[in-house]
Short mmCIF file of C-alpha atoms in Angstrom, two decimals:
data_model
loop_
_atom_site.label_atom_id
_atom_site.label_comp_id
_atom_site.label_asym_id
_atom_site.label_seq_id
_atom_site.Cartn_x
_atom_site.Cartn_y
_atom_site.Cartn_z
CA MET A 1 180.90 161.52 118.38
CA LEU A 2 182.57 164.55 120.02
CA ASN A 3 181.94 166.66 116.77
CA ARG A 4 178.40 165.64 116.82
CA THR A 5 178.02 166.62 120.47
CA LEU A 6 179.82 169.88 119.97
CA LEU A 7 177.67 170.53 116.99
CA ALA A 8 174.49 169.85 119.03
CA VAL A 9 175.63 172.20 121.83
CA PHE A 10 176.59 174.90 119.24
CA CYS A 11 173.04 174.56 117.61
CA GLY A 12 171.42 174.69 120.85
CA ILE A 13 173.29 177.93 121.85
CA LEU A 14 172.17 179.58 118.63
CA PHE A 15 168.58 178.37 119.29
CA GLY A 16 168.41 179.47 123.02
CA ALA A 17 170.03 182.97 122.12
CA GLY A 18 167.44 183.38 119.29
CA LEU A 19 164.56 182.67 121.74
CA ALA A 20 166.06 185.25 124.30
CA ILE A 21 166.63 188.01 122.11
CA SER A 22 163.32 187.72 120.42
CA ASP A 23 161.58 187.57 123.72
CA MET A 24 159.96 184.20 123.01
CA ILE A 25 161.03 183.08 126.57
CA ASN A 26 158.54 185.78 127.82
CA PRO A 27 155.14 183.96 127.77
CA ALA A 28 153.29 187.47 128.11
CA ARG A 29 154.65 188.24 124.67
CA VAL A 30 153.60 184.92 123.12
CA LEU A 31 150.15 185.31 124.72
CA ALA A 32 149.87 188.81 123.37
CA PHE A 33 150.48 187.40 119.78
CA LEU A 34 147.77 184.78 120.45
CA ASP A 35 145.28 187.29 121.88
CA VAL A 36 143.97 188.40 118.42
CA ALA A 37 141.06 190.22 120.12
CA GLY A 38 143.20 192.07 122.53
CA ALA A 39 146.44 194.39 122.17
CA TRP A 40 147.86 192.22 119.44
CA ASP A 41 151.66 191.90 119.32
CA PRO A 42 153.11 190.55 115.95
CA THR A 43 156.48 189.53 117.59
CA LEU A 44 156.05 185.91 117.10
CA ALA A 45 155.22 186.25 113.45
CA PHE A 46 158.56 187.82 113.02
CA VAL A 47 160.31 185.01 114.84
CA ILE A 48 158.69 182.31 112.60
CA GLY A 49 159.17 184.39 109.44
CA GLY A 50 162.84 185.07 110.30
CA ALA A 51 163.48 181.39 111.13
CA LEU A 52 161.98 180.02 108.02
CA ILE A 53 164.45 181.79 105.91
CA PRO A 54 167.51 179.75 106.82
CA SER A 55 165.51 176.73 107.51
CA ALA A 56 163.87 176.68 104.07
CA ALA A 57 167.38 177.41 102.51
CA ALA A 58 168.73 174.39 104.34
CA TYR A 59 166.07 172.08 102.92
CA LEU A 60 166.89 173.41 99.42
CA ILE A 61 170.54 172.58 100.09
CA LYS A 62 169.75 169.24 101.64
CA ASN A 63 168.09 168.19 98.40
CA ARG A 64 171.36 168.36 96.71
CA MET A 65 173.24 166.41 99.26
CA GLU A 66 173.56 162.59 99.62
CA THR A 67 174.02 162.39 103.41
CA PRO A 68 174.37 165.02 106.03
CA ILE A 69 177.99 166.26 106.96
CA LEU A 70 178.38 164.28 110.15
CA GLU A 71 175.97 161.40 109.81
CA LYS A 72 175.51 158.63 107.40
CA ARG A 73 171.86 159.48 106.52
CA PHE A 74 169.19 162.18 106.99
CA HIS A 75 166.50 161.41 109.63
CA VAL A 76 163.68 163.56 108.22
CA PRO A 77 160.10 162.34 108.44
CA THR A 78 158.75 161.05 105.21
CA ASN A 79 155.14 160.45 106.46
CA ARG A 80 152.83 162.97 104.71
CA THR A 81 149.43 161.53 105.97
CA ILE A 82 147.33 163.90 108.02
CA ASP A 83 145.93 161.54 110.73
CA THR A 84 143.96 161.73 113.90
CA PRO A 85 146.83 161.59 116.58
CA LEU A 86 148.46 164.41 114.58
CA ILE A 87 145.49 166.60 114.98
CA ALA A 88 144.41 165.52 118.30
CA GLY A 89 147.97 166.24 119.50
CA ALA A 90 148.13 169.57 118.04
CA VAL A 91 144.67 170.37 119.65
CA ILE A 92 145.98 169.25 123.04
CA PHE A 93 149.24 171.14 122.63
CA GLY A 94 147.53 174.34 121.49
CA LEU A 95 145.37 174.10 124.54
CA GLY A 96 148.34 173.99 126.99
CA TRP A 97 150.18 176.57 124.95
CA GLY A 98 147.35 179.04 125.16
CA LEU A 99 146.78 178.54 128.80
CA VAL A 100 150.40 179.56 129.83
CA GLY A 101 152.12 180.83 126.76
CA LEU A 102 155.12 178.36 127.03
CA CYS A 103 156.07 175.69 124.38
CA PRO A 104 158.78 173.23 124.77
CA GLY A 105 161.69 175.31 123.35
CA PRO A 106 161.05 178.53 125.27
CA ALA A 107 160.22 176.50 128.46
CA VAL A 108 163.64 174.64 128.45
CA ALA A 109 165.59 177.88 127.53
CA ALA A 110 163.67 179.81 130.38
CA LEU A 111 165.06 177.24 132.95
CA VAL A 112 168.20 179.64 132.87
CA THR A 113 166.23 182.28 134.76
CA LEU A 114 165.60 179.73 137.59
CA LYS A 115 162.15 180.99 137.75
CA TRP A 116 159.92 178.43 139.66
CA GLN A 117 157.28 178.74 137.13
CA ALA A 118 159.60 177.62 134.32
CA ILE A 119 160.80 174.74 136.49
CA VAL A 120 157.20 173.63 137.38
CA PHE A 121 155.99 173.78 133.77
CA VAL A 122 159.09 171.66 132.40
CA ILE A 123 158.59 169.05 135.05
CA ALA A 124 154.79 168.92 134.16
CA MET A 125 155.75 168.78 130.49
CA ILE A 126 157.96 165.53 131.16
CA VAL A 127 155.15 163.95 133.17
CA GLY A 128 152.79 164.55 130.11
CA MET A 129 155.42 162.99 127.87
CA ALA A 130 155.71 160.07 130.19
CA ALA A 131 151.92 159.75 130.31
CA TYR A 132 151.90 159.48 126.45
CA ARG A 133 154.75 157.01 126.40
CA TYR A 134 153.20 154.60 129.13
CA LEU A 135 149.49 154.95 128.28
CA PRO A 136 149.05 151.82 126.28
CA GLN A 137 146.99 153.02 123.50
CA ALA A 138 148.50 156.48 122.90
CA GLY A 139 151.98 155.08 123.34
CA ALA A 140 151.42 152.25 120.94
CA LYS A 141 152.62 154.23 118.03
CA VAL A 142 155.71 156.02 119.31
CA THR A 143 157.26 158.49 116.79
CA ALA A 144 160.45 160.27 117.23
CA MET B 1 153.07 196.43 131.64
CA MET B 2 154.99 194.92 128.61
CA THR B 3 157.19 197.27 126.62
CA GLU B 4 157.11 197.57 122.91
CA LEU B 5 159.85 195.46 121.16
CA HIS B 6 161.30 196.68 117.79
CA PHE B 7 160.72 194.07 115.12
CA LEU B 8 164.45 193.71 114.45
CA TRP B 9 164.77 191.86 117.74
CA PRO B 10 162.29 189.15 116.86
CA LEU B 11 163.57 189.07 113.29
CA ALA B 12 167.35 188.57 114.35
CA GLY B 13 166.23 185.96 116.92
CA GLY B 14 164.17 184.06 114.30
CA LEU B 15 167.20 184.15 112.00
CA LEU B 16 169.32 182.48 114.77
CA ILE B 17 166.68 179.89 115.49
CA GLY B 18 166.49 179.19 111.74
CA LEU B 19 170.26 178.97 111.43
CA SER B 20 170.24 176.55 114.29
CA ALA B 21 167.55 174.38 112.50
CA ALA B 22 169.54 174.78 109.21
CA LEU B 23 172.97 173.61 110.75
CA TYR B 24 171.43 170.90 112.74
CA LEU B 25 169.75 169.48 109.53
CA LEU B 26 172.83 169.77 107.25
CA TYR B 27 175.38 168.52 109.84
CA ALA B 28 173.37 166.06 111.93
CA GLY B 29 170.62 165.21 109.55
CA ARG B 30 168.06 165.77 112.02
CA ILE B 31 165.08 168.07 112.88
CA ALA B 32 165.62 170.61 115.61
CA GLY B 33 162.34 169.73 117.21
CA ILE B 34 162.65 170.53 120.97
CA SER B 35 159.64 168.33 122.13
CA GLY B 36 161.33 165.44 120.38
CA LEU B 37 164.77 166.21 121.85
CA ALA B 38 163.24 166.62 125.41
CA ALA B 39 161.60 163.21 125.14
CA THR B 40 164.80 161.78 123.87
CA VAL B 41 166.87 163.26 126.74
CA VAL B 42 164.59 161.82 129.50
CA GLY B 43 164.32 158.41 127.69
CA LEU B 44 160.69 158.71 126.69
CA ALA B 45 161.14 158.72 122.93
CA ASN B 46 162.00 155.35 121.46
CA GLY B 47 164.21 152.94 123.56
CA GLY B 48 165.16 153.64 127.06
CA SER B 49 168.91 152.73 126.62
CA TRP B 50 171.64 155.50 126.31
CA SER B 51 172.37 156.17 122.70
CA PRO B 52 174.58 158.76 120.77
CA GLY B 53 171.39 160.42 119.84
CA ARG B 54 170.52 160.95 123.47
CA THR B 55 173.88 162.61 124.18
CA GLN B 56 173.29 164.84 121.18
CA ALA B 57 169.80 165.82 122.24
CA LEU B 58 171.14 166.51 125.81
CA GLY B 59 173.89 168.79 124.24
CA PHE B 60 171.27 170.68 122.28
CA LEU B 61 169.03 171.35 125.14
CA LEU B 62 171.87 172.31 127.52
CA GLY B 63 173.13 174.50 124.71
CA SER B 64 169.89 176.32 124.47
CA VAL B 65 169.80 176.99 128.24
CA LEU B 66 173.39 178.33 127.86
CA GLY B 67 172.57 180.33 124.75
CA ALA B 68 169.66 182.02 126.40
CA GLY B 69 171.81 182.79 129.48
CA LEU B 70 174.51 184.20 127.21
CA ALA B 71 172.03 186.41 125.23
CA ILE B 72 170.46 187.70 128.36
CA ALA B 73 173.91 188.45 130.03
CA PHE B 74 175.40 190.06 126.89
CA ILE B 75 172.97 191.06 124.34
CA ARG B 76 169.48 191.95 125.72
CA GLU B 77 167.75 191.29 128.75
CA PRO B 78 164.11 190.09 128.12
CA GLN B 79 161.28 190.90 130.20
CA ILE B 80 159.86 187.52 131.56
CA ILE B 81 156.25 187.98 132.69
CA ILE B 82 154.61 184.85 133.88
CA THR B 83 151.17 185.32 135.56
CA SER B 84 149.95 181.67 135.51
CA SER B 85 149.02 180.19 138.80
CA LEU B 86 150.71 176.93 139.95
CA GLY B 87 147.61 174.90 138.92
CA LEU B 88 147.56 176.41 135.43
CA LEU B 89 151.31 175.86 134.94
CA VAL B 90 150.98 172.17 135.68
CA ALA B 91 147.88 171.71 133.60
CA GLY B 92 149.56 173.54 130.76
CA GLY B 93 152.77 171.72 131.05
CA LEU B 94 150.94 168.31 131.11
CA LEU B 95 149.03 169.26 128.01
CA VAL B 96 151.93 170.54 126.22
CA GLY B 97 154.00 167.46 127.01
CA PHE B 98 151.16 164.89 126.08
CA GLY B 99 150.08 166.79 123.10
CA THR B 100 153.43 167.47 121.43
CA ARG B 101 154.10 163.59 121.74
CA LEU B 102 150.78 162.55 120.42
CA GLY B 103 151.11 165.24 117.53
CA SER B 104 154.74 164.34 116.94
CA GLY B 105 155.97 167.94 117.38
CA CYS B 106 155.72 171.60 118.56
CA THR B 107 156.49 174.94 117.53
CA SER B 108 160.01 174.14 116.39
CA GLY B 109 159.61 170.83 114.82
CA HIS B 110 156.39 171.49 112.93
CA GLY B 111 156.54 175.37 112.86
CA VAL B 112 160.17 175.91 112.01
CA CYS B 113 161.33 172.88 110.39
CA GLY B 114 158.09 171.31 108.99
CA LEU B 115 156.80 174.64 107.48
CA ALA B 116 160.18 175.09 105.82
CA ARG B 117 160.05 171.85 103.91
CA LEU B 118 156.25 172.22 103.21
CA SER B 119 155.40 169.07 105.08
CA PRO B 120 151.61 168.68 104.89
CA ARG B 121 151.47 167.15 108.33
CA SER B 122 153.57 170.12 109.82
CA ILE B 123 151.34 172.63 108.04
CA ALA B 124 148.12 170.95 109.41
CA ALA B 125 149.50 170.68 112.88
CA THR B 126 150.89 174.21 113.04
CA LEU B 127 147.48 175.68 111.88
CA THR B 128 145.80 173.54 114.37
CA PHE B 129 147.91 174.40 117.43
CA MET B 130 147.85 178.15 116.56
CA VAL B 131 144.08 178.32 116.04
CA VAL B 132 143.42 176.35 119.18
CA ALA B 133 145.94 178.43 121.22
CA ALA B 134 144.23 181.60 119.99
CA LEU B 135 140.80 180.27 120.87
CA THR B 136 142.04 179.34 124.27
CA VAL B 137 143.44 182.71 124.85
CA PHE B 138 140.31 184.33 123.67
CA THR B 139 138.30 182.07 125.98
CA VAL B 140 140.36 182.69 128.98
CA ARG B 141 140.91 186.54 128.57
CA HIS B 142 137.71 187.59 126.99
CA LEU B 143 134.94 185.09 127.57
CA LEU B 144 135.86 183.98 131.13
CA GLN B 145 137.38 187.42 132.05
CA GLY B 146 136.82 187.94 135.75
CA ILE B 147 135.57 184.36 136.30
CA VAL B 148 138.79 182.46 136.42
#
């Protein structure tokens, strides 16, 4: 239990540090990537490209493992069906992301700056998650 | 104005994010998806009761705040420019929270972890939210310029 918690904190530290040094906690940088008709900024492409290298390597290693090191089994989604909730959710998320330039990871990491904008955004994000959870139809099929 | 950023910074940052996702997968067997972790922390994922998974999710998120703080203090101070109004921040936050739950993930879960394992769902979701976000920026910055 302690090992798992320490591992999660350690992974979180790497994650947050990565977001900060790559400028992803700066919404202006993210919006400049999304603004293909403006002064386009490729930063986000380097971040995703860089992240995919170790992440993809890990999935190759995982395929040769029976279980994760600290757990009894892997919790990786096996669903491969592209359905309406997936696409509708991605559309709604994309709209919010494009409006402000913050997605969940950078929004949480940006809390360290104590900027009121980050705090407001994270609170609204949690309210949005609660709306999904408690709206009967949308929340009927809760996925982790 | 925003300064230029040498590409080695985002490359290094991306490698750290990917390393984080890799270790979380191989040690904890889980996807480092921040929207899912955030929903778990506030008890909006599956059950409401406190579970070991919830402690772990809280550890990850607090770690990410700490990691960002350490990087800002000791490695590189990023510019943080947020021009959105209060209303826009609230609207954006609500949409991001609702959308990532309905769509089962965000930039980290679908973008970094899902693309890495070539999940068809994550590829479809990532393409969708990237295109919609770009269209949103285009609409706000170029079509509605001066109106909103």
